[in-house]
XYZ file of C-alpha atoms in Angstrom:
739
model
C -65.555 27.613 -31.258
C -61.676 28.372 -31.203
C -60.751 30.084 -28.113
C -57.667 31.739 -26.982
C -55.741 29.686 -24.139
C -55.257 31.972 -21.049
C -55.463 31.172 -17.563
C -58.701 31.760 -15.525
C -57.257 35.062 -13.769
C -57.827 38.702 -14.318
C -55.217 40.062 -16.621
C -53.801 43.623 -16.107
C -52.303 45.608 -18.785
C -51.891 48.923 -17.272
C -20.286 50.466 -42.612
C -17.954 52.851 -45.804
C -14.946 50.376 -45.785
C -16.972 47.488 -46.819
C -19.891 48.368 -48.797
C -20.133 49.810 -52.261
C -23.823 48.960 -53.102
C -26.542 51.374 -52.727
C -28.187 52.667 -49.802
C -31.413 51.669 -51.380
C -30.226 48.003 -50.961
C -29.178 48.702 -47.589
C -32.550 49.980 -46.527
C -33.960 46.979 -48.312
C -37.613 46.034 -47.687
C -39.281 48.736 -46.375
C -37.800 52.003 -47.715
C -35.992 51.200 -50.886
C -38.640 52.553 -53.147
C -38.379 55.686 -51.297
C -34.798 56.481 -51.789
C -33.840 58.754 -54.944
C -30.828 59.944 -56.679
C -28.788 56.642 -55.669
C -27.783 54.238 -58.372
C -27.622 50.524 -57.639
C -24.384 48.712 -58.331
C -23.794 45.030 -59.588
C -23.184 42.529 -56.980
C -19.394 42.324 -56.116
C -16.957 39.857 -57.803
C -17.445 36.594 -55.932
C -15.396 33.441 -56.328
C -17.322 30.198 -56.632
C -18.001 28.589 -53.349
C -18.433 24.519 -53.678
C -21.915 23.499 -53.399
C -23.583 26.865 -53.881
C -26.220 26.489 -54.648
C -27.281 23.336 -52.624
C -30.542 21.710 -51.606
C -30.963 18.687 -49.220
C -34.446 17.633 -50.568
C -36.580 19.569 -52.972
C -37.383 23.022 -53.818
C -40.127 24.211 -56.192
C -41.172 27.767 -57.216
C -44.886 28.284 -56.405
C -45.303 32.025 -57.009
C -43.547 35.017 -58.260
C -44.524 38.467 -56.793
C -44.969 41.769 -58.529
C -41.801 43.767 -59.701
C -40.434 45.714 -56.705
C -42.191 43.717 -53.920
C -40.891 41.142 -51.515
C -42.866 37.981 -50.754
C -43.793 38.568 -46.920
C -46.140 37.324 -44.495
C -46.964 33.837 -45.822
C -49.877 32.143 -44.146
C -51.789 28.884 -44.952
C -55.341 28.333 -43.771
C -56.790 25.173 -42.287
C -57.985 24.145 -45.753
C -54.634 24.662 -47.305
C -55.177 28.021 -49.117
C -52.096 30.216 -48.998
C -51.957 33.794 -48.362
C -48.990 36.362 -48.262
C -48.535 40.366 -48.564
C -47.700 42.412 -51.468
C -45.084 44.615 -49.817
C -43.739 47.817 -51.416
C -44.455 47.003 -55.177
C -43.219 49.321 -57.968
C -45.794 52.000 -58.537
C -45.133 51.432 -62.334
C -46.818 47.971 -62.034
C -50.315 47.798 -63.743
C -53.162 48.114 -61.112
C -53.861 46.641 -58.709
C -50.404 45.469 -58.358
C -49.012 48.987 -58.057
C -50.373 49.293 -54.356
C -49.460 47.014 -51.533
C -51.954 44.681 -50.179
C -52.779 41.348 -48.526
C -54.239 38.505 -50.775
C -54.827 34.584 -51.028
C -54.571 32.334 -53.762
C -58.264 31.371 -55.022
C -58.769 27.964 -56.342
C -55.619 26.324 -54.858
C -54.973 24.498 -51.637
C -51.897 22.601 -50.480
C -52.851 19.082 -50.162
C -50.728 18.484 -47.004
C -49.459 15.360 -48.332
C -45.799 15.772 -47.247
C -44.557 16.187 -50.796
C -44.404 18.776 -53.656
C -46.614 16.626 -55.961
C -49.652 18.798 -55.626
C -48.402 21.599 -57.985
C -46.150 21.960 -60.989
C -43.576 24.284 -60.737
C -44.108 27.812 -61.957
C -42.043 29.126 -64.833
C -39.555 32.313 -64.245
C -41.154 35.534 -64.934
C -39.703 36.806 -68.255
C -42.012 39.196 -69.915
C -43.101 42.849 -68.611
C -46.615 41.605 -68.175
C -45.424 38.582 -66.013
C -42.885 40.721 -63.944
C -45.720 43.150 -63.174
C -48.265 40.872 -61.671
C -48.411 38.094 -58.937
C -48.273 34.774 -60.589
C -48.631 31.211 -59.187
C -48.315 27.617 -60.123
C -52.075 27.153 -59.441
C -54.851 29.385 -58.384
C -55.264 33.156 -58.747
C -54.044 35.764 -56.432
C -57.155 37.647 -54.949
C -56.720 40.829 -52.766
C -58.596 40.758 -49.492
C -57.430 44.460 -48.605
C -54.979 46.968 -50.119
C -53.145 49.990 -48.536
C -55.234 52.859 -47.282
C -58.763 51.357 -47.834
C -61.107 52.866 -45.835
C -61.968 50.892 -42.408
C -63.373 51.312 -39.025
C -66.605 52.940 -40.326
C -64.662 55.097 -42.795
C -62.729 56.956 -40.002
C -59.185 55.457 -40.587
C -57.345 54.152 -43.498
C -55.941 50.674 -43.567
C -52.223 50.732 -42.269
C -52.122 54.585 -41.490
C -51.211 55.529 -38.021
C -52.771 58.655 -36.382
C -51.744 61.202 -33.908
C -53.887 61.233 -30.549
C -56.239 64.128 -32.090
C -56.710 62.141 -35.311
C -54.238 63.464 -38.036
C -53.036 60.801 -40.317
C -49.270 60.577 -40.014
C -48.209 60.763 -43.757
C -45.814 62.780 -45.793
C -48.560 64.853 -47.064
C -49.613 66.058 -43.703
C -46.248 66.329 -41.785
C -42.676 67.047 -43.096
C -39.906 64.903 -42.005
C -38.560 61.282 -42.594
C -40.644 58.340 -42.696
C -39.827 54.878 -42.694
C -41.273 53.994 -45.853
C -44.614 55.374 -47.063
C -47.477 54.960 -44.829
C -49.283 51.622 -45.372
C -46.881 50.475 -48.242
C -45.243 47.826 -45.985
C -47.562 44.975 -45.012
C -45.889 41.976 -43.715
C -46.779 39.284 -41.297
C -50.190 37.904 -41.438
C -51.721 35.645 -38.643
C -55.178 34.265 -38.730
C -56.968 33.969 -35.421
C -59.890 31.661 -36.102
C -63.112 32.073 -34.211
C -64.780 28.722 -35.082
C -63.597 25.161 -35.437
C -63.682 24.945 -39.059
C -61.363 27.677 -39.397
C -63.670 29.735 -41.758
C -64.144 32.698 -39.619
C -61.906 35.053 -37.753
C -59.535 37.890 -37.542
C -56.548 38.514 -39.766
C -53.807 40.328 -38.128
C -51.244 42.118 -40.324
C -47.984 43.931 -39.500
C -47.090 47.336 -41.116
C -43.429 47.691 -41.462
C -43.108 51.469 -40.772
C -42.447 53.892 -37.954
C -44.735 54.557 -36.212
C -45.498 50.863 -36.630
C -48.941 49.369 -36.696
C -50.948 46.003 -36.512
C -54.201 45.856 -38.381
C -56.987 43.443 -37.497
C -59.563 42.710 -40.441
C -62.460 40.158 -39.773
C -62.533 37.848 -42.598
C -64.606 34.744 -43.612
C -64.786 31.921 -46.201
C -67.930 31.203 -47.971
C -69.000 27.646 -49.239
C -67.263 27.971 -52.422
C -63.937 28.501 -50.489
C -63.415 32.266 -51.340
C -62.499 34.566 -48.637
C -63.861 38.133 -48.071
C -62.926 40.868 -45.590
C -65.155 43.068 -43.652
C -63.268 46.384 -44.152
C -66.008 48.128 -42.446
C -65.169 46.632 -38.847
C -61.347 46.390 -39.422
C -59.058 48.604 -37.001
C -55.691 49.813 -36.872
C -54.352 48.638 -33.440
C -51.745 51.563 -33.349
C -54.773 53.905 -32.968
C -56.230 52.123 -29.953
C -55.459 53.396 -26.333
C -54.054 50.201 -25.196
C -51.093 50.155 -27.907
C -50.575 53.931 -27.578
C -50.130 53.669 -23.995
C -47.441 51.090 -24.515
C -45.570 53.888 -26.590
C -46.686 52.351 -29.889
C -44.550 50.185 -32.080
C -41.664 50.525 -34.747
C -41.052 48.579 -37.831
C -43.486 45.743 -37.178
C -41.942 42.952 -39.248
C -42.672 39.300 -38.861
C -44.191 37.359 -35.982
C -45.812 34.335 -34.990
C -49.163 32.862 -34.107
C -48.608 31.767 -30.539
C -49.867 28.321 -28.865
C -52.327 30.092 -26.936
C -53.730 31.385 -30.312
C -52.702 35.159 -30.266
C -50.530 37.005 -32.729
C -47.115 37.975 -31.574
C -45.746 41.018 -33.656
C -42.127 41.512 -33.702
C -40.608 45.018 -33.781
C -37.477 45.085 -36.305
C -35.712 48.163 -34.600
C -32.639 48.316 -36.884
C -31.845 51.554 -35.064
C -30.604 49.692 -31.935
C -26.737 49.069 -32.467
C -24.741 51.363 -30.154
C -21.542 49.762 -31.951
C -21.103 49.203 -35.526
C -20.634 45.750 -37.098
C -18.361 43.435 -34.956
C -17.110 46.195 -32.662
C -17.708 46.050 -28.863
C -17.909 48.720 -26.298
C -14.628 47.601 -25.071
C -13.142 48.551 -28.240
C -14.526 52.119 -27.935
C -12.996 52.373 -24.247
C -9.673 50.763 -25.276
C -9.493 53.229 -28.486
C -10.421 56.183 -26.148
C -13.106 57.331 -28.745
C -16.057 56.020 -30.603
C -14.611 57.201 -34.016
C -15.089 54.489 -36.672
C -17.049 52.462 -34.023
C -20.304 54.134 -32.778
C -23.561 53.174 -34.052
C -27.005 54.614 -34.538
C -28.480 54.138 -31.122
C -26.202 56.804 -29.563
C -27.954 59.421 -31.791
C -31.542 58.473 -31.055
C -32.635 61.810 -29.591
C -30.587 63.987 -31.818
C -32.907 66.724 -33.618
C -33.283 65.019 -37.210
C -31.628 61.854 -36.092
C -31.309 60.221 -39.383
C -29.156 63.090 -40.479
C -26.340 61.816 -38.316
C -24.494 59.858 -41.207
C -24.462 63.222 -43.395
C -23.059 65.062 -40.374
C -20.470 62.347 -39.567
C -19.336 62.598 -43.313
C -19.092 66.409 -43.001
C -17.183 66.391 -39.711
C -14.858 63.702 -40.475
C -14.361 63.536 -44.211
C -12.195 60.776 -45.398
C -11.877 59.475 -41.927
C -15.860 58.971 -41.780
C -17.382 55.713 -41.159
C -20.829 54.027 -41.619
C -23.001 54.567 -38.450
C -24.778 51.189 -38.473
C -28.577 51.504 -38.534
C -28.546 55.258 -39.028
C -31.133 54.964 -41.720
C -33.587 53.282 -39.352
C -33.795 56.454 -37.321
C -36.237 57.714 -39.900
C -39.656 58.094 -38.515
C -38.477 58.818 -34.995
C -39.925 62.351 -34.980
C -43.186 61.038 -36.548
C -43.518 58.547 -33.520
C -43.067 61.564 -31.372
C -46.178 63.120 -33.109
C -47.848 59.776 -32.716
C -47.187 60.145 -28.748
C -48.618 63.630 -28.953
C -45.533 65.798 -29.183
C -45.971 69.386 -30.187
C -44.819 69.824 -33.682
C -42.424 72.625 -33.182
C -40.079 71.472 -35.838
C -42.760 71.939 -38.455
C -42.730 75.016 -40.463
C -46.574 74.774 -40.776
C -49.387 72.937 -38.999
C -51.360 69.973 -40.193
C -54.260 72.450 -41.045
C -52.425 74.798 -43.367
C -49.541 72.542 -44.459
C -48.835 72.377 -48.337
C -46.288 70.783 -50.430
C -44.775 74.235 -51.256
C -44.320 75.278 -47.700
C -43.799 72.352 -45.633
C -40.280 71.678 -44.121
C -38.927 69.961 -41.070
C -36.392 71.951 -39.066
C -33.868 70.994 -36.299
C -35.746 72.719 -33.584
C -35.616 70.248 -30.703
C -38.666 68.460 -29.316
C -38.735 68.978 -25.865
C -42.138 67.932 -24.398
C -42.620 64.426 -25.560
C -40.276 62.118 -27.252
C -40.030 58.212 -27.744
C -37.806 56.203 -25.255
C -35.501 54.043 -27.258
C -35.858 51.295 -24.736
C -39.397 50.741 -25.268
C -39.044 49.492 -28.934
C -37.425 46.247 -30.296
C -39.610 43.622 -28.691
C -42.078 40.946 -29.467
C -45.674 42.397 -28.854
C -48.365 39.753 -27.667
C -51.794 40.768 -28.864
C -53.899 39.345 -26.016
C -57.656 39.211 -26.074
C -57.272 39.127 -29.827
C -61.023 38.727 -30.507
C -62.164 41.610 -28.015
C -63.702 44.937 -29.229
C -60.013 46.434 -28.218
C -57.259 43.788 -28.087
C -54.881 44.255 -25.137
C -51.036 43.962 -26.346
C -48.308 43.446 -24.085
C -44.536 43.869 -24.803
C -42.153 41.062 -23.756
C -39.391 43.419 -22.616
C -37.954 40.331 -20.776
C -37.083 38.660 -24.047
C -34.407 41.238 -24.940
C -34.251 44.127 -27.280
C -33.188 43.635 -30.955
C -34.118 43.981 -34.523
C -36.447 41.210 -34.200
C -37.561 39.399 -37.423
C -39.557 36.923 -35.558
C -40.127 34.741 -32.682
C -40.830 31.020 -32.505
C -42.593 29.814 -29.553
C -42.251 26.168 -28.707
C -45.076 23.709 -27.610
C -43.683 23.717 -24.149
C -45.183 27.274 -23.963
C -41.756 28.419 -22.362
C -39.077 28.302 -24.919
C -38.920 31.144 -27.516
C -36.182 31.327 -30.257
C -35.770 34.875 -32.070
C -33.659 36.280 -34.823
C -32.314 39.666 -35.060
C -32.064 40.916 -38.606
C -29.109 42.941 -40.076
C -25.337 42.717 -40.027
C -23.608 41.195 -37.241
C -26.590 40.272 -35.316
C -27.606 37.424 -32.990
C -30.024 34.425 -32.617
C -31.309 34.541 -29.026
C -33.321 32.138 -26.770
C -35.655 32.691 -23.911
C -36.874 30.271 -21.567
C -39.691 31.154 -19.100
C -39.668 29.831 -15.596
C -43.369 28.321 -16.294
C -45.637 28.462 -19.286
C -46.016 31.997 -20.563
C -49.884 31.832 -20.602
C -50.009 30.597 -17.140
C -48.846 34.042 -15.741
C -52.114 35.810 -14.722
C -50.488 39.112 -15.684
C -48.095 39.061 -18.726
C -46.087 41.574 -16.793
C -45.210 38.785 -14.447
C -43.618 36.737 -17.152
C -40.256 35.581 -15.665
C -37.407 33.745 -17.399
C -33.832 33.749 -18.757
C -32.420 35.326 -21.665
C -29.614 33.344 -23.675
C -27.202 34.206 -26.542
C -25.435 31.634 -28.789
C -21.651 30.670 -28.700
C -20.531 28.767 -31.826
C -18.109 26.088 -30.536
C -16.957 24.035 -33.452
C -13.562 24.374 -35.207
C -14.969 23.626 -38.631
C -17.029 26.922 -38.463
C -13.720 28.957 -38.204
C -12.225 27.417 -41.283
C -12.890 28.614 -44.827
C -15.370 25.788 -45.675
C -18.282 25.809 -47.864
C -21.442 26.478 -45.594
C -22.988 23.388 -47.067
C -20.346 21.291 -45.525
C -20.567 22.758 -41.908
C -23.053 22.066 -39.168
C -22.748 25.136 -36.622
C -22.622 23.764 -33.175
C -23.377 25.976 -30.243
C -23.766 26.338 -26.605
C -26.224 29.034 -25.020
C -24.736 31.532 -22.610
C -27.042 32.749 -20.027
C -27.446 36.687 -20.010
C -29.638 37.048 -17.217
C -32.838 36.484 -15.528
C -35.775 38.926 -14.860
C -39.402 39.434 -15.016
C -41.227 41.473 -17.607
C -42.266 43.991 -14.834
C -38.610 44.437 -13.674
C -37.606 45.157 -17.200
C -40.419 47.586 -17.700
C -39.226 49.527 -14.554
C -35.755 49.661 -15.913
C -37.173 51.181 -19.170
C -39.130 53.750 -17.308
C -36.204 55.266 -15.898
C -35.468 56.738 -19.458
C -39.064 57.794 -20.183
C -38.732 61.705 -19.983
C -35.565 62.279 -22.055
C -36.021 64.548 -25.277
C -34.108 66.146 -28.128
C -33.639 69.141 -25.707
C -31.638 66.764 -23.357
C -29.455 65.648 -26.336
C -28.187 69.258 -26.759
C -28.255 70.459 -23.008
C -26.162 67.353 -21.828
C -23.695 67.101 -24.521
C -22.980 70.672 -25.790
C -21.614 73.612 -23.974
C -23.038 76.004 -26.573
C -26.570 77.184 -25.685
C -28.652 75.645 -28.379
C -31.167 78.606 -28.258
C -28.368 80.883 -29.267
C -26.598 78.738 -31.865
C -28.451 75.789 -32.681
C -26.249 74.437 -35.447
C -23.093 74.788 -33.333
C -24.813 73.009 -30.443
C -25.767 69.978 -32.624
C -22.449 69.543 -33.891
C -20.810 69.836 -30.511
C -23.205 67.346 -29.120
C -22.713 64.926 -32.303
C -18.868 65.179 -31.627
C -19.084 64.696 -27.850
C -21.154 61.513 -28.225
C -18.643 60.195 -30.581
C -15.986 60.629 -28.179
C -17.753 59.713 -24.926
C -21.107 58.335 -25.656
C -24.688 59.305 -25.130
C -24.932 60.104 -21.380
C -28.725 60.136 -21.502
C -29.035 56.486 -21.790
C -27.237 53.326 -20.538
C -23.508 54.418 -20.701
C -20.424 52.505 -22.073
C -19.089 52.401 -18.394
C -22.209 50.603 -17.223
C -21.936 47.972 -19.977
C -18.330 47.255 -19.246
C -19.022 47.206 -15.456
C -21.801 44.546 -15.984
C -19.522 42.449 -18.356
C -16.640 42.620 -15.755
C -19.184 41.399 -13.019
C -20.690 38.752 -15.270
C -17.341 37.317 -16.173
C -16.108 37.360 -12.459
C -19.471 36.094 -10.702
C -21.742 35.048 -13.290
C -25.144 36.258 -14.443
C -26.509 35.984 -11.036
C -23.710 37.953 -9.407
C -23.920 41.291 -10.974
C -25.087 44.412 -8.899
C -28.983 44.955 -9.006
C -28.525 48.255 -10.848
C -26.856 46.580 -13.666
C -29.179 43.743 -14.259
C -30.950 45.899 -16.745
C -27.886 45.886 -19.124
C -28.437 42.495 -21.209
C -32.270 43.262 -21.372
C -31.993 46.774 -22.609
C -28.700 46.525 -24.539
C -28.981 42.872 -25.505
C -26.641 43.104 -28.605
C -23.861 45.043 -26.978
C -23.855 42.953 -23.720
C -23.753 39.721 -25.589
C -20.926 40.955 -27.808
C -19.017 42.113 -24.810
C -18.728 38.549 -23.112
C -17.839 37.052 -26.367
C -21.210 35.586 -27.710
C -21.391 34.790 -31.321
C -22.933 37.985 -32.492
C -22.086 37.313 -36.205
C -25.158 36.346 -38.121
C -25.654 38.436 -41.159
C -29.346 38.902 -41.633
C -31.120 36.448 -39.365
C -34.456 36.763 -41.260
C -36.633 33.939 -39.956
C -37.327 31.346 -37.567
C -40.084 28.722 -37.467
C -41.204 25.312 -36.555
C -44.106 23.144 -37.220
C -47.027 24.004 -34.711
C -47.082 21.438 -31.882
C -43.633 20.608 -32.529
C -42.043 17.918 -30.169
C -38.586 16.730 -29.502
C -37.012 15.447 -32.863
C -38.935 17.789 -34.905
C -37.054 20.788 -36.661
C -36.615 24.536 -36.101
C -35.868 26.339 -39.282
C -33.693 29.409 -39.193
C -33.208 31.645 -42.299
C -30.022 33.459 -42.841
C -30.526 35.841 -45.883
C -26.857 36.239 -46.568
C -23.918 34.560 -45.364
C -21.027 37.131 -45.697
C -19.410 39.827 -43.694
C -18.940 38.730 -40.044
C -19.786 35.015 -41.004
C -17.161 34.908 -43.718
C -14.277 37.167 -42.574
C -11.083 36.266 -40.747
C -12.287 37.035 -37.248
C -14.650 35.536 -34.727
C -16.220 32.159 -34.263
C -17.606 31.810 -37.977
C -15.347 32.110 -40.960
C -17.075 30.324 -43.647
C -16.916 30.641 -47.337
C -19.049 33.657 -48.449
C -22.338 32.798 -50.018
C -24.241 36.112 -50.708
C -27.422 34.214 -51.561
C -27.830 32.862 -47.876
C -28.564 29.789 -46.220
C -31.493 28.043 -44.585
C -30.476 25.980 -41.372
C -32.533 23.529 -39.419
C -32.008 22.516 -35.745
C -33.537 19.325 -34.160
C -35.379 20.003 -31.009
C -33.811 18.106 -28.061
C -35.712 16.799 -25.130
C -35.844 20.096 -23.275
C -36.748 22.016 -26.483
C -33.090 23.193 -26.644
C -31.390 23.292 -29.932
C -27.444 23.007 -30.424
C -26.729 22.288 -33.919
C -27.583 24.284 -37.110
C -27.755 22.147 -40.127
C -27.629 23.534 -43.638
C -30.307 22.406 -45.743
C -30.609 24.989 -48.518
C -27.739 27.113 -49.632
C -28.245 30.046 -52.126
C -26.048 30.802 -55.011
C -22.910 33.078 -55.218
C -23.290 36.684 -56.556
C -21.416 35.650 -59.691
C -23.417 32.892 -60.691
C -25.072 33.123 -64.113
C -28.625 32.837 -65.005
C -28.779 29.127 -65.649
C -27.600 28.642 -61.775
C -29.300 31.703 -60.274
C -32.720 31.434 -61.912
C -33.910 28.550 -60.035
C -32.017 28.838 -56.789
C -33.266 30.453 -53.624
C -31.915 33.931 -53.159
C -31.905 35.795 -49.942
C -34.277 33.709 -47.838
C -36.525 35.999 -45.702
C -39.741 34.470 -44.188
C -39.656 30.706 -43.460
C -43.189 29.214 -42.664
C -43.380 25.433 -41.868
C -46.855 23.971 -42.908
C -48.806 21.228 -41.346
C -46.980 18.324 -43.356
C -43.540 19.714 -42.572
C -42.839 21.496 -45.849
C -41.420 24.903 -45.638
C -42.476 27.954 -47.315
C -39.510 30.087 -48.297
C -39.835 33.664 -49.166
C -37.444 35.849 -51.004
C -36.137 39.442 -50.374
C -33.612 39.074 -53.415
C -31.097 41.063 -55.211
C -31.239 40.078 -58.847
C -27.733 38.563 -58.654
C -27.282 36.738 -62.208
C -30.933 36.010 -62.690
C -32.748 36.649 -65.988
C -35.456 38.425 -63.984
C -35.713 40.758 -60.877
C -38.827 39.379 -59.118
C -38.888 37.822 -55.803
C -40.450 34.355 -55.420
C -42.120 31.973 -53.034
C -40.673 28.569 -52.891
C -41.790 25.529 -51.400
C -38.849 23.313 -49.484
C -39.745 19.653 -49.416
C -37.345 18.189 -46.693
C -35.673 14.696 -46.921
C -35.286 12.441 -43.973
C -32.098 10.288 -44.677
C -28.994 11.645 -43.080
C -26.842 11.390 -46.285
C -25.657 14.952 -47.294
C -24.869 14.444 -50.981
C -24.582 17.874 -52.872
C -27.607 18.209 -55.118
C -28.003 20.608 -58.030
C -29.894 23.961 -57.481
C -33.331 22.445 -57.840
C -32.637 19.822 -55.167
C -33.294 16.712 -57.344
C -29.700 15.177 -56.783
C -30.233 11.582 -57.949
C -28.056 10.598 -55.111
C -30.342 12.166 -52.724
C -33.916 11.515 -53.665
C -35.394 11.333 -50.239
C -38.365 13.603 -49.540
C -40.442 14.450 -46.551
C -39.392 14.724 -42.908
C -42.391 13.749 -40.777
C -42.850 17.053 -39.302
C -46.398 18.129 -39.005
C -47.886 21.443 -38.086
C -48.034 24.987 -38.683
C -45.405 27.666 -38.533
C -44.443 31.247 -39.546
C -41.453 33.143 -40.899
C -40.206 36.699 -41.399
C -39.431 39.555 -43.727
C -37.375 42.757 -43.789
C -34.302 42.521 -45.695
C -32.544 45.688 -44.993
C -29.048 45.464 -43.834
C -28.475 47.941 -41.168
C -24.809 48.692 -41.636
C -25.564 52.161 -42.884
C -23.615 52.457 -46.389
C -24.903 49.725 -48.411
C -25.918 46.010 -48.549
C -23.577 43.688 -46.941
C -21.814 42.831 -50.251
C -18.081 43.680 -50.239
């Protein structure tokens, strides 16, 4: 029997200037298929970057997914059988590949022999038939479950979140914006085995929507090696009281299988930026206005919050700017309904609503509204095999657009990647092993942000030639309970407060005028309902003068609730563009590697400012970092570099483009998932590649398939499991980060 490791104690759970590509590409993974009336543009002109593409080791294509879909949620069972999610496929694909789902590769198991000799590389998909299905080098993709399958005794639909009174939160029931169609975005998969053979257990799956969701499906393997799902007994955790009491989740992206055998689901809250791109709060104060600088989070409680970009364009005309993350404000009002808000902004009720008469007004929600500081965390699904699992959010690990965490085998060190433009890679170190805290709310530790220190990173060098060396800046220390208490201070703020705090006009007399007045006031002086610009600057001033332990008690909340803004203010390297995945082998020890996936190396990593100014590579980079004796990492070594956007098909077809999830298998090989633009490829499908690391220290520059005759070494001796991450979706607001 495989058991979860928990202590023997009671547990209480009580941008316009830069971007010209489509908004669809901006929204990326979760919502691209739902954006209409916008044409995609070709990738920008891009000079050739030396050693792009480049692979240190070997890289082989194992699978191509159906048109329109990403490869997300990779997992490998104990016997070597791979699985992944079909996320947001084109509805024009032939059935069953026109619906999202979760499936495994029947008839194939990775041999765990530490090399890619266990399969012949899959050809590129060329015909319409090949592009419309899921293909693999070996085995057949078999669905275990698909979107909206009936589950839980027929009372629910897989992946669909409900209101407290049982209404499905879908577009055909409620009017308004939704972060991707309900149940269209399955992502991370983690299997919690309930027997030693690993043939029975629960499959936990993230649903990257807002409201967010995690499903739990009992699955089992028969004597012939085939897997089946018990959908009758499957549940949506979002519809259980423990998760609802936490406020639910948003945009559940990737995650991790913890060393204590629980799923950790990460909330990719793209709407958290309070300043756009490389700006800081200090820039706003120095300028005397947030014009051209302010980001999405400042408009969180605005009526129809995702309408802020259109409003800003109307107010400022040619002087408008991209409000970073505005599009991820979609689904907030649906989240309010999930929490039980009265649907006063609906022209009809769920009972009598029809496609002809439904609409969403700007009438402000005044009774129940989500607290922004309750979203953007790692969610640990404790008691995973119980009738009702007990989730806990690790507020103390910081708030971000988390793609994934990677928990180290010391049970204390956690690395996390925040997805989007100008974001961070963070580290949290607990005071003691995390499962040793009897109550997860007592989890205590220190949050860190990186500072890239080597001069070579600030020169226009090819990314393949530069290791990024960095130090960790301590942001603060707290307990999970303290962080939750700070968050609770903002629980009762609503859309009515947005208007009454920031507009002199009575919204009940002239709603449109009040909204415009409030919007402009927030641009000028910030949203006074939440942590203010002045508080962030006061924290930074005290931090720089007295260190993280010398700040006033009332300001200790700043780096935990406004993690990105705080880190930027004190000079941390918040420049990573689309940090999409992090993983290491299960049981990794000092000397093993942690892999970091950077989907696009451009914008803040390839400009003339900041700590990182490398040559641009729109195809992205996979780095690895060697674990030191204390499970720290201090150097990112590039091992895979994608192509330039201008590279032709004979180069781009076999190169890894826009890396998303990474998953380290037991033998040290790495599954690399794509969330790719077409670039110069002859096909448009995303693929799953298997990276075979080499062990020697020579860094010759191989061709795009990694088979450089000067670098024949393969295998790096790592052993164990891993996970990765999805969610391509730059959050700059006006287009994908190609400029």
